[in-house]
Tab-separated table of C-alpha atoms in Angstrom:
chain	number	residue	atom	x	y	z
A	28	MET	CA	1.207	70.128	25.174
A	29	GLN	CA	1.722	73.190	22.872
A	30	SER	CA	-1.068	75.351	21.557
A	31	VAL	CA	-2.488	74.612	18.169
A	32	ALA	CA	-1.024	77.865	16.885
A	33	ALA	CA	2.381	77.022	18.249
A	34	ALA	CA	2.274	73.472	16.931
A	35	LEU	CA	1.266	74.731	13.397
A	36	ASP	CA	4.119	77.362	13.556
A	37	ARG	CA	6.571	74.530	14.396
A	38	LEU	CA	5.136	72.362	11.583
A	39	GLY	CA	5.374	75.286	9.165
A	40	GLU	CA	9.121	75.492	10.094
A	41	LEU	CA	9.617	71.894	9.506
A	42	ALA	CA	7.705	72.105	6.198
A	43	ALA	CA	10.162	74.803	5.003
A	44	SER	CA	13.115	72.596	5.595
A	45	PRO	CA	15.074	71.581	2.525
A	46	THR	CA	13.997	67.951	2.706
A	47	VAL	CA	10.347	68.523	3.276
A	48	SER	CA	9.923	71.396	0.833
A	49	ARG	CA	11.786	69.560	-2.014
A	50	LEU	CA	9.749	66.500	-1.438
A	51	ALA	CA	6.342	68.491	-1.332
A	52	ALA	CA	7.289	70.378	-4.579
A	53	ALA	CA	8.235	67.141	-6.362
A	54	PHE	CA	4.919	65.456	-5.538
A	55	GLU	CA	2.823	68.533	-6.490
A	56	ALA	CA	4.520	68.838	-9.697
A	57	ALA	CA	3.768	65.099	-10.447
A	58	GLY	CA	0.120	65.787	-9.645
A	59	HIS	CA	0.046	63.585	-6.486
A	60	GLU	CA	-1.034	64.447	-2.794
A	61	LEU	CA	1.592	64.309	0.018
A	62	ALA	CA	1.118	64.776	3.687
A	63	LEU	CA	3.338	64.520	6.695
A	64	VAL	CA	1.579	62.016	8.925
A	65	GLY	CA	1.601	60.430	12.371
A	66	GLY	CA	4.318	60.706	14.758
A	67	PRO	CA	6.049	63.915	13.468
A	68	VAL	CA	2.649	65.793	13.584
A	69	ARG	CA	1.823	64.427	17.117
A	70	ASP	CA	5.320	65.293	18.452
A	71	ALA	CA	5.028	68.893	17.201
A	72	PHE	CA	1.904	69.292	19.287
A	73	LEU	CA	3.590	67.786	22.345
A	74	GLY	CA	6.718	69.749	22.021
A	75	ARG	CA	8.836	66.633	21.619
A	76	PRO	CA	11.761	66.209	19.162
A	77	VAL	CA	10.752	65.289	15.719
A	78	ASN	CA	13.052	62.497	14.727
A	79	ASP	CA	11.360	60.604	11.885
A	80	LEU	CA	9.879	62.019	8.854
A	81	ASP	CA	6.877	59.881	7.684
A	82	PHE	CA	4.686	60.803	4.734
A	83	THR	CA	1.705	59.366	3.044
A	84	THR	CA	0.452	59.860	-0.484
A	85	ASP	CA	-2.012	58.754	-3.126
A	86	ALA	CA	0.841	57.706	-5.418
A	87	THR	CA	1.579	54.000	-5.873
A	88	PRO	CA	4.951	52.620	-4.764
A	89	ASP	CA	6.159	52.747	-8.389
A	90	ALA	CA	5.071	56.393	-8.779
A	91	ILE	CA	6.732	57.310	-5.469
A	92	LEU	CA	9.887	55.786	-6.805
A	93	ALA	CA	9.689	57.779	-9.983
A	94	ILE	CA	9.175	60.968	-7.970
A	95	VAL	CA	11.759	60.622	-5.444
A	96	LYS	CA	14.628	59.289	-7.700
A	97	PRO	CA	15.647	62.522	-9.223
A	98	ILE	CA	15.804	64.373	-5.847
A	99	ALA	CA	17.225	61.612	-3.577
A	100	GLU	CA	20.775	61.047	-2.780
A	101	ALA	CA	19.620	57.385	-2.017
A	102	HIS	CA	16.495	55.371	-2.169
A	103	TRP	CA	15.299	51.844	-1.256
A	104	ASP	CA	12.239	49.820	-1.723
A	105	ILE	CA	12.556	47.072	1.011
A	106	GLY	CA	9.092	47.975	2.026
A	107	ARG	CA	7.624	48.073	-1.336
A	108	ALA	CA	5.229	45.155	-0.778
A	109	PHE	CA	3.602	47.241	1.976
A	110	GLY	CA	3.521	50.357	0.069
A	111	THR	CA	6.488	52.116	1.597
A	112	ILE	CA	9.585	53.562	-0.165
A	113	GLY	CA	12.499	54.913	1.623
A	114	ALA	CA	14.809	57.730	0.592
A	115	ARG	CA	17.511	60.095	1.812
A	116	ILE	CA	16.781	63.622	0.639
A	117	ALA	CA	18.917	66.703	1.642
A	118	GLY	CA	20.652	64.456	4.202
A	119	GLU	CA	17.643	63.200	6.002
A	120	THR	CA	15.956	59.827	5.783
A	121	VAL	CA	12.254	59.821	4.890
A	122	GLU	CA	9.527	57.058	4.394
A	123	ILE	CA	6.718	57.512	2.100
A	124	THR	CA	3.719	55.192	2.122
A	125	THR	CA	0.774	54.782	-0.166
A	126	TYR	CA	-2.593	55.407	1.532
A	127	ARG	CA	-3.412	52.237	3.299
A	128	ALA	CA	-6.535	50.103	4.101
A	129	ASP	CA	-4.804	47.055	5.741
A	130	ALA	CA	-6.731	44.274	7.594
A	131	TYR	CA	-6.082	40.680	8.918
A	132	ASP	CA	-8.124	38.025	7.438
A	133	GLY	CA	-8.727	36.603	10.930
A	134	ALA	CA	-6.239	33.631	10.592
A	135	SER	CA	-3.116	35.113	8.989
A	136	ARG	CA	-0.233	36.476	11.158
A	137	LYS	CA	0.553	39.125	8.705
A	138	PRO	CA	-1.769	41.999	7.449
A	139	GLU	CA	-3.174	41.927	3.889
A	140	VAL	CA	-1.886	44.976	2.201
A	141	VAL	CA	-4.766	47.068	0.537
A	142	PHE	CA	-4.028	50.451	-0.829
A	143	GLY	CA	-6.576	53.196	0.000
A	144	SER	CA	-7.882	56.100	-1.890
A	145	SER	CA	-8.012	59.130	0.360
A	146	LEU	CA	-6.001	60.585	3.143
A	147	GLU	CA	-9.004	60.791	5.595
A	148	ASP	CA	-9.741	57.037	5.042
A	149	ASP	CA	-5.969	56.243	5.578
A	150	LEU	CA	-6.060	58.243	8.816
A	151	THR	CA	-9.288	56.618	10.271
A	152	ARG	CA	-7.631	53.209	9.797
A	153	ARG	CA	-4.781	54.178	11.890
A	154	ASP	CA	-3.921	52.939	15.454
A	155	PHE	CA	-4.902	55.860	17.547
A	156	THR	CA	-6.490	59.168	17.128
A	157	VAL	CA	-3.251	60.986	18.498
A	158	ASN	CA	-1.325	59.389	15.534
A	159	ALA	CA	-4.119	59.843	13.008
A	160	LEU	CA	-3.020	63.444	12.374
A	161	ALA	CA	-1.656	64.817	9.133
A	162	LEU	CA	-0.401	68.034	7.436
A	163	ARG	CA	-1.230	68.338	3.854
A	164	LEU	CA	1.762	69.647	1.772
A	165	PRO	CA	2.625	72.119	0.580
A	166	LYS	CA	-0.693	74.001	1.576
A	167	LEU	CA	-0.068	73.211	5.301
A	168	GLU	CA	-3.445	72.048	6.043
A	169	LEU	CA	-4.036	70.177	9.301
A	170	VAL	CA	-6.280	67.098	8.760
A	171	ASP	CA	-7.740	65.547	11.973
A	172	PRO	CA	-10.803	63.448	11.134
A	173	SER	CA	-10.959	61.691	14.546
A	174	GLY	CA	-10.453	64.358	17.132
A	175	GLY	CA	-6.654	63.624	17.757
A	176	VAL	CA	-5.882	67.132	18.750
A	177	GLU	CA	-8.441	66.996	21.559
A	178	ASP	CA	-7.223	63.653	22.679
A	179	LEU	CA	-3.662	65.077	22.794
A	180	VAL	CA	-5.007	67.807	25.099
A	181	ALA	CA	-6.779	65.290	27.307
A	182	LYS	CA	-3.807	62.819	27.152
A	183	VAL	CA	-6.033	59.972	26.048
A	184	LEU	CA	-5.509	57.056	23.821
A	185	ARG	CA	-8.262	56.099	21.750
A	186	THR	CA	-8.889	54.317	18.370
A	187	PRO	CA	-10.273	56.298	15.541
A	188	ALA	CA	-12.704	53.388	14.537
A	189	ALA	CA	-14.342	51.163	17.111
A	190	PRO	CA	-11.776	49.515	19.198
A	191	GLU	CA	-13.061	45.997	18.406
A	192	GLN	CA	-12.507	46.795	14.731
A	193	SER	CA	-9.260	48.496	14.973
A	194	PHE	CA	-7.726	45.645	17.155
A	195	GLY	CA	-9.331	43.129	14.937
A	196	ASP	CA	-7.683	44.748	11.953
A	197	ASP	CA	-4.157	44.531	13.701
A	198	PRO	CA	-3.993	42.963	17.174
A	199	LEU	CA	-0.589	44.375	17.618
A	200	ARG	CA	-2.305	47.719	18.277
A	201	MET	CA	-3.150	46.423	21.736
A	202	LEU	CA	0.534	46.283	22.550
A	203	ARG	CA	1.039	49.603	20.963
A	204	ALA	CA	-1.417	51.045	23.441
A	205	ALA	CA	0.610	49.760	26.249
A	206	ARG	CA	3.668	51.209	24.699
A	207	PHE	CA	2.279	54.688	23.947
A	208	SER	CA	0.637	54.917	27.305
A	209	ALA	CA	4.245	54.544	28.807
A	210	GLN	CA	5.983	56.720	26.151
A	211	LEU	CA	3.506	59.522	26.243
A	212	GLY	CA	2.252	59.238	29.769
A	213	PHE	CA	-1.350	59.063	28.417
A	214	THR	CA	-4.239	57.092	29.689
A	215	VAL	CA	-6.026	54.461	27.496
A	216	GLU	CA	-9.591	55.318	27.191
A	217	GLN	CA	-12.094	53.037	28.938
A	218	ALA	CA	-13.763	51.381	25.789
A	219	THR	CA	-10.363	50.950	24.206
A	220	GLU	CA	-9.004	49.312	27.333
A	221	GLN	CA	-12.010	46.984	27.677
A	222	ALA	CA	-11.484	45.925	24.172
A	223	MET	CA	-7.917	44.979	24.980
A	224	THR	CA	-9.152	42.671	27.571
A	225	ASP	CA	-11.846	41.077	25.554
A	226	LEU	CA	-9.695	40.610	22.516
A	227	ALA	CA	-6.404	39.628	24.303
A	228	ALA	CA	-6.364	36.142	22.783
A	229	GLU	CA	-6.134	37.766	19.290
A	230	ILE	CA	-2.541	38.739	19.934
A	231	ASP	CA	-1.732	35.113	19.289
A	232	ARG	CA	-2.177	35.909	15.659
A	233	ILE	CA	0.840	38.192	15.657
A	234	SER	CA	4.246	36.935	14.916
A	235	ALA	CA	6.656	36.586	17.779
A	236	GLU	CA	9.091	39.066	16.163
A	237	ARG	CA	6.435	41.807	16.018
A	238	VAL	CA	5.407	41.271	19.619
A	239	ARG	CA	9.190	41.320	20.571
A	240	ASP	CA	9.621	44.560	18.889
A	241	GLU	CA	6.667	46.306	20.749
A	242	LEU	CA	7.793	44.752	24.012
A	243	THR	CA	11.422	46.199	23.425
A	244	LYS	CA	9.976	49.647	22.710
A	245	LEU	CA	7.974	49.672	25.714
A	246	LEU	CA	10.818	48.661	27.843
A	247	LEU	CA	13.106	51.269	26.409
A	248	SER	CA	10.790	54.114	27.368
A	249	ARG	CA	11.685	56.313	30.187
A	250	SER	CA	9.049	54.803	32.568
A	251	PRO	CA	7.491	51.598	31.216
A	252	ARG	CA	5.738	50.702	34.499
A	253	SER	CA	2.219	52.028	33.344
A	254	GLY	CA	2.429	50.112	30.084
A	255	ILE	CA	3.469	46.920	31.823
A	256	ARG	CA	0.565	47.320	34.223
A	257	LEU	CA	-1.699	47.613	31.262
A	258	LEU	CA	-0.430	44.473	29.644
A	259	VAL	CA	-0.918	42.453	32.899
A	260	GLU	CA	-4.354	43.959	33.815
A	261	SER	CA	-5.678	43.431	30.268
A	262	GLY	CA	-4.616	39.771	30.062
A	263	LEU	CA	-2.131	40.328	27.172
A	264	ALA	CA	0.910	39.575	29.343
A	265	GLU	CA	-0.662	36.207	29.924
A	266	ARG	CA	-0.361	35.597	26.221
A	267	VAL	CA	3.046	37.193	25.428
A	268	LEU	CA	4.899	37.121	28.831
A	269	PRO	CA	3.034	34.818	31.221
A	270	GLU	CA	5.802	34.748	33.800
A	271	LEU	CA	5.150	38.312	34.641
A	272	PRO	CA	1.384	38.049	35.805
A	273	ALA	CA	2.329	34.755	37.687
A	274	LEU	CA	4.549	36.979	39.902
A	275	SER	CA	1.453	38.763	41.328
A	276	LEU	CA	0.182	35.645	43.216
A	277	GLU	CA	3.461	35.279	45.226
A	278	ARG	CA	4.759	36.854	48.383
A	279	ASP	CA	8.389	38.053	48.497
A	280	GLU	CA	10.025	36.733	51.655
A	281	HIS	CA	12.306	39.713	51.636
A	282	HIS	CA	9.752	42.412	51.009
A	283	ARG	CA	6.461	41.273	52.689
A	284	HIS	CA	4.858	44.623	52.087
A	285	LYS	CA	4.896	43.744	48.252
A	286	ASP	CA	4.128	40.745	46.224
A	287	VAL	CA	6.816	39.740	43.869
A	288	TYR	CA	5.168	41.470	40.858
A	289	GLU	CA	5.103	44.807	42.622
A	290	HIS	CA	8.749	44.165	43.789
A	291	SER	CA	9.729	43.485	40.095
A	292	LEU	CA	8.265	46.726	38.825
A	293	THR	CA	10.009	48.685	41.611
A	294	VAL	CA	13.284	46.989	40.659
A	295	LEU	CA	12.725	48.044	37.062
A	296	ASP	CA	12.010	51.588	38.154
A	297	GLN	CA	15.273	51.661	40.275
A	298	ALA	CA	17.330	50.100	37.584
A	299	ILE	CA	16.303	52.534	35.135
A	300	ASP	CA	17.267	55.371	37.525
A	301	TYR	CA	20.616	53.826	38.215
A	302	GLU	CA	21.289	53.342	34.595
A	303	ILE	CA	20.868	56.984	33.970
A	304	GLU	CA	22.436	58.249	37.088
A	305	ARG	CA	25.609	56.145	36.806
A	306	GLY	CA	26.024	57.055	32.919
A	307	VAL	CA	28.241	54.025	32.230
A	308	LEU	CA	25.852	52.082	29.998
A	309	ASP	CA	24.430	53.175	26.783
A	310	SER	CA	21.044	54.288	28.028
A	311	PRO	CA	18.382	52.940	27.448
A	312	ASP	CA	19.678	49.475	28.094
A	313	LEU	CA	17.452	46.723	26.985
A	314	VAL	CA	19.538	43.852	28.605
A	315	LEU	CA	19.384	45.491	32.129
A	316	ARG	CA	15.762	46.277	31.785
A	317	LEU	CA	14.817	42.803	30.701
A	318	ALA	CA	16.893	41.411	33.603
A	319	ALA	CA	15.369	43.683	36.237
A	320	LEU	CA	11.842	42.868	35.122
A	321	LEU	CA	12.386	39.134	35.112
A	322	HIS	CA	14.811	38.631	37.747
A	323	ASP	CA	12.458	36.918	40.079
A	324	ILE	CA	10.325	34.881	37.669
A	325	GLY	CA	11.735	31.633	39.103
A	326	LYS	CA	9.952	32.143	42.350
A	327	PRO	CA	6.458	30.813	41.616
A	328	ALA	CA	8.103	27.462	40.755
A	329	THR	CA	10.384	27.404	43.709
A	330	ARG	CA	7.977	28.523	46.525
A	331	ARG	CA	8.021	26.328	49.544
A	332	PHE	CA	6.288	26.696	52.849
A	333	GLU	CA	8.498	26.235	55.777
A	334	ALA	CA	7.824	25.593	59.430
A	335	GLY	CA	6.594	28.483	61.441
A	336	GLY	CA	4.909	30.014	58.290
A	337	ALA	CA	8.164	31.145	56.607
A	338	VAL	CA	8.380	30.996	52.723
A	339	SER	CA	11.325	30.061	50.812
A	340	PHE	CA	12.404	30.293	47.179
A	341	HIS	CA	15.551	28.316	47.028
A	342	HIS	CA	17.434	28.467	43.689
A	343	HIS	CA	14.943	30.680	42.155
A	344	ASP	CA	17.907	32.508	40.587
A	345	VAL	CA	18.912	29.350	38.588
A	346	VAL	CA	15.345	28.501	37.752
A	347	GLY	CA	14.609	31.979	36.704
A	348	ALA	CA	17.460	32.073	34.478
A	349	LYS	CA	16.370	29.069	32.538
A	350	LEU	CA	12.756	30.520	32.421
A	351	ALA	CA	14.159	33.705	30.873
A	352	ARG	CA	16.178	31.891	28.285
A	353	LYS	CA	13.027	29.870	27.294
A	354	ARG	CA	10.776	32.860	27.102
A	355	LEU	CA	13.304	35.237	25.304
A	356	ARG	CA	13.863	32.441	22.643
A	357	ALA	CA	10.211	32.179	22.128
A	358	LEU	CA	10.000	35.904	21.533
A	359	ARG	CA	12.977	35.664	19.106
A	360	PHE	CA	15.346	37.706	20.955
A	361	ASP	CA	18.900	37.287	19.753
A	362	ASN	CA	21.399	34.992	21.345
A	363	ASP	CA	23.651	37.677	22.910
A	364	THR	CA	20.599	39.283	24.583
A	365	ILE	CA	19.322	36.003	25.920
A	366	ALA	CA	22.683	34.950	27.193
A	367	ALA	CA	23.312	38.275	29.056
A	368	VAL	CA	19.925	38.412	30.600
A	369	SER	CA	19.878	34.931	31.850
A	370	ARG	CA	23.434	35.347	33.258
A	371	LEU	CA	22.291	38.358	35.188
A	372	ILE	CA	19.261	36.622	36.611
A	373	GLU	CA	21.449	33.731	37.610
A	374	LEU	CA	23.839	36.116	39.411
A	375	HIS	CA	21.461	38.565	41.001
A	376	LEU	CA	21.480	37.009	44.474
A	377	ARG	CA	25.332	36.572	44.644
A	378	PHE	CA	25.884	39.925	46.196
A	379	PHE	CA	23.587	39.292	49.225
A	380	GLY	CA	26.164	36.803	50.558
A	381	TYR	CA	28.435	39.785	50.849
A	382	THR	CA	26.600	41.157	53.634
A	383	ASP	CA	26.710	37.753	55.549
A	384	GLY	CA	30.429	37.978	56.257
A	385	ALA	CA	33.473	39.578	54.748
A	386	TRP	CA	34.417	38.200	51.365
A	387	SER	CA	38.091	37.233	50.664
A	388	ASP	CA	39.760	38.743	47.754
A	389	SER	CA	39.293	35.382	46.188
A	390	ALA	CA	35.553	35.741	46.473
A	391	VAL	CA	35.718	39.121	45.032
A	392	ARG	CA	37.759	37.946	41.997
A	393	ARG	CA	35.225	35.211	41.448
A	394	TYR	CA	32.343	37.730	41.487
A	395	VAL	CA	34.037	39.718	38.760
A	396	ARG	CA	35.094	36.622	36.842
A	397	ASP	CA	31.500	35.208	36.969
A	398	ALA	CA	29.955	38.405	35.946
A	399	GLY	CA	32.372	38.987	32.954
A	400	ASP	CA	31.282	41.662	30.671
A	401	GLN	CA	27.960	42.007	32.617
A	402	LEU	CA	29.667	43.528	35.617
A	403	GLU	CA	28.310	46.902	35.383
A	404	ARG	CA	24.779	45.598	34.834
A	405	LEU	CA	25.100	43.355	37.701
A	406	HIS	CA	26.162	46.262	39.896
A	407	ILE	CA	22.945	48.173	38.892
A	408	LEU	CA	20.640	45.112	39.145
A	409	ALA	CA	22.009	44.339	42.660
A	410	ARG	CA	21.415	47.774	43.882
A	411	ALA	CA	18.076	47.988	42.328
A	412	ASP	CA	16.959	44.879	44.002
A	413	VAL	CA	17.004	46.512	47.328
A	414	THR	CA	13.461	47.673	47.736
A	415	THR	CA	12.913	47.396	51.572
A	416	ARG	CA	11.187	50.119	53.397
A	417	ASN	CA	13.472	49.628	56.349
A	418	ARG	CA	15.783	52.571	55.846
A	419	ARG	CA	18.377	51.136	58.102
A	420	LYS	CA	18.612	47.931	56.309
A	421	ALA	CA	18.539	49.641	52.894
A	422	ASP	CA	21.500	51.951	53.938
A	423	GLN	CA	23.378	48.980	55.224
A	424	LEU	CA	23.114	47.197	51.846
A	425	ALA	CA	23.979	50.375	49.779
A	426	PHE	CA	27.020	50.755	52.008
A	427	ALA	CA	27.950	47.046	51.549
A	428	TYR	CA	27.817	47.542	47.925
A	429	ASP	CA	29.819	50.611	47.815
A	430	ASP	CA	32.493	48.697	49.717
A	431	LEU	CA	32.197	45.784	47.215
A	432	GLU	CA	32.715	48.154	44.311
A	433	GLU	CA	35.598	49.810	45.958
A	434	ARG	CA	37.297	46.564	46.436
A	435	ILE	CA	36.789	45.659	42.901
A	436	SER	CA	38.259	48.893	41.879
A	437	VAL	CA	41.369	48.542	44.089
A	438	LEU	CA	41.906	44.940	42.928
A	439	ALA	CA	41.333	45.907	39.430
A	440	GLU	CA	44.100	48.545	39.656
A	441	GLU	CA	46.397	46.020	41.163
A	442	GLU	CA	45.723	42.991	39.045
A	443	GLU	CA	44.006	44.021	35.881
A	444	LEU	CA	41.050	42.127	37.217
A	445	ALA	CA	38.697	42.670	34.424
A	446	ALA	CA	40.912	40.193	32.320
A	447	VAL	CA	41.612	37.539	35.161
A	448	ARG	CA	43.546	34.665	33.579
A	449	PRO	CA	46.339	32.573	34.621
A	450	GLU	CA	50.011	33.638	33.956
A	451	LEU	CA	50.485	30.700	31.650
A	452	ASP	CA	48.394	29.994	28.452
A	453	GLY	CA	47.736	26.761	26.739
A	454	ALA	CA	50.834	26.920	24.632
A	455	ASP	CA	52.897	27.266	27.809
A	456	ILE	CA	51.052	24.421	29.456
A	457	MET	CA	51.766	22.069	26.477
A	458	ARG	CA	55.313	23.066	26.264
A	459	LEU	CA	56.051	22.568	30.076
A	460	LEU	CA	54.137	19.276	30.294
A	461	ASP	CA	55.165	18.013	26.907
A	462	VAL	CA	51.518	17.113	25.991
A	463	PRO	CA	49.513	17.641	22.904
A	464	PRO	CA	46.283	19.624	22.678
A	465	GLY	CA	43.453	17.787	24.520
A	466	PRO	CA	41.364	17.673	27.767
A	467	VAL	CA	44.499	17.700	30.033
A	468	VAL	CA	45.302	21.264	28.801
A	469	GLY	CA	41.993	22.424	29.813
A	470	GLU	CA	42.145	20.681	33.164
A	471	ALA	CA	45.619	22.315	33.771
A	472	TYR	CA	44.422	25.826	32.706
A	473	ARG	CA	41.387	25.567	35.080
A	474	TYR	CA	43.682	24.619	37.814
A	475	LEU	CA	45.949	27.608	37.234
A	476	LEU	CA	42.856	29.786	37.103
A	477	GLU	CA	41.740	28.605	40.479
A	478	VAL	CA	45.281	29.458	41.811
A	479	ARG	CA	44.937	32.929	40.233
A	480	LEU	CA	41.525	33.580	41.719
A	481	ASP	CA	42.536	32.379	45.167
A	482	GLU	CA	45.857	34.037	45.479
A	483	GLY	CA	45.961	36.788	42.875
A	484	PRO	CA	49.049	37.306	40.561
A	485	ILE	CA	51.989	35.011	41.461
A	486	GLY	CA	54.107	35.469	38.490
A	487	PRO	CA	55.133	33.160	35.677
A	488	ASP	CA	57.822	31.417	37.593
A	489	ALA	CA	55.603	30.533	40.513
A	490	ALA	CA	52.840	29.531	38.186
A	491	THR	CA	55.340	27.229	36.380
A	492	ASP	CA	56.327	25.536	39.734
A	493	ARG	CA	52.721	25.176	40.672
A	494	LEU	CA	51.883	23.652	37.468
A	495	LEU	CA	54.746	21.023	37.696
A	496	ALA	CA	53.774	20.192	41.158
A	497	TRP	CA	50.129	19.640	40.187
A	498	TRP	CA	51.232	17.519	37.303
A	499	ALA	CA	53.584	15.361	39.439
A	500	SER	CA	50.620	14.871	42.037
A	501	ARG	CA	48.310	13.405	39.415
A	502	GLU	CA	47.605	9.702	39.994
A	503	GLU	CA	47.010	8.702	36.463
A	504	PRO	CA	49.994	8.025	34.249
A	505	HIS	CA	51.448	10.661	32.123
A	506	ALA	CA	51.674	8.756	29.034
């Protein structure tokens, strides 16, 4: 947290930039108010990078367009219905929004857009006091009607209006509270948190797409654990991601010191650390983080009490993959993300068989083949899934995975393992067997792939001999 003077100096430098100064002069010449608002002002106080330039004004969307057209390299009005006009000015992208006074009607899943009349009223209708800060331009006057600067100092999230009113106006703000608590490391004020609990059911009025976007932003923060906890403890997770709180009732047979919920949060923490440490993925990685958080959601449905007091969760990987697909579809995630996350969950236990006995080269090839383009994420997930407090056991598992990755690396150099395929393709099979396209070609290809996985590269000539021998051994007629 920077001092007020330092923050204002930083905001003054920002206001003097070509983009902001040009925009401020244009609005002043047109007789309209303009203020830098929200995140950029907040981040100037926090010493964080200012990446987005958001402005608010008393001008209508039509008036905003008329003002920015002469000074912009490009402009767009895709958000015009909500009062927002976008533009690129002096090489930077900006968004300018008419003062707002939005509210939900109590039934609709989208806000009713109502334009406001003053900057102060606009700010008091915003989500949190720390985002209800503005810098009037060009006079550089800080506007803070709700005590946002004090809350920044105290690292507290609080709504400008009564939290019941704020969350009633837009229930998505409850998810934003969880997201900002994780992103900023702030604590949610007690009355605000209580309102989240009391009004959790109101989140059902929000579209799945908006919920998905907030959950995504939360998961992409550096340390999402505190935000996830807030969702679970407030009851919001029960409405938007019910598989997560269900884990808190179960005991993990591998990690008896934690329930599965705590274990899953630890796996997420460790996956993020590995993601950053290894530097191979584009960080932050949403697919990895979703898979880490949800990897054990199949356990509640598969829990069985065995003789002697043991607990088993057989096939929770397969069940969990199905549950993840269903939940992510309901949240409107894209098909590629759904497929990748569910595949990782399905495969996340595979490595633990490696420690039971030496894998053959064939088993290593199958591990790589089954992981496909998710191999690096699977490496991280498998490592992160080790949360035992038994240091010796943890070291053994880490050494085992080091060994597996080394074997994959060696085999990859020798065999181009990342693209495991038979030496003969479909055209070769049809030519050698004199058959048209059809199921038999796929059957032959799968046979040759099994040979390739079992024995490694054998060369085209040997593959031809094996194919012809397989064909001759078939019991059905070749006609």
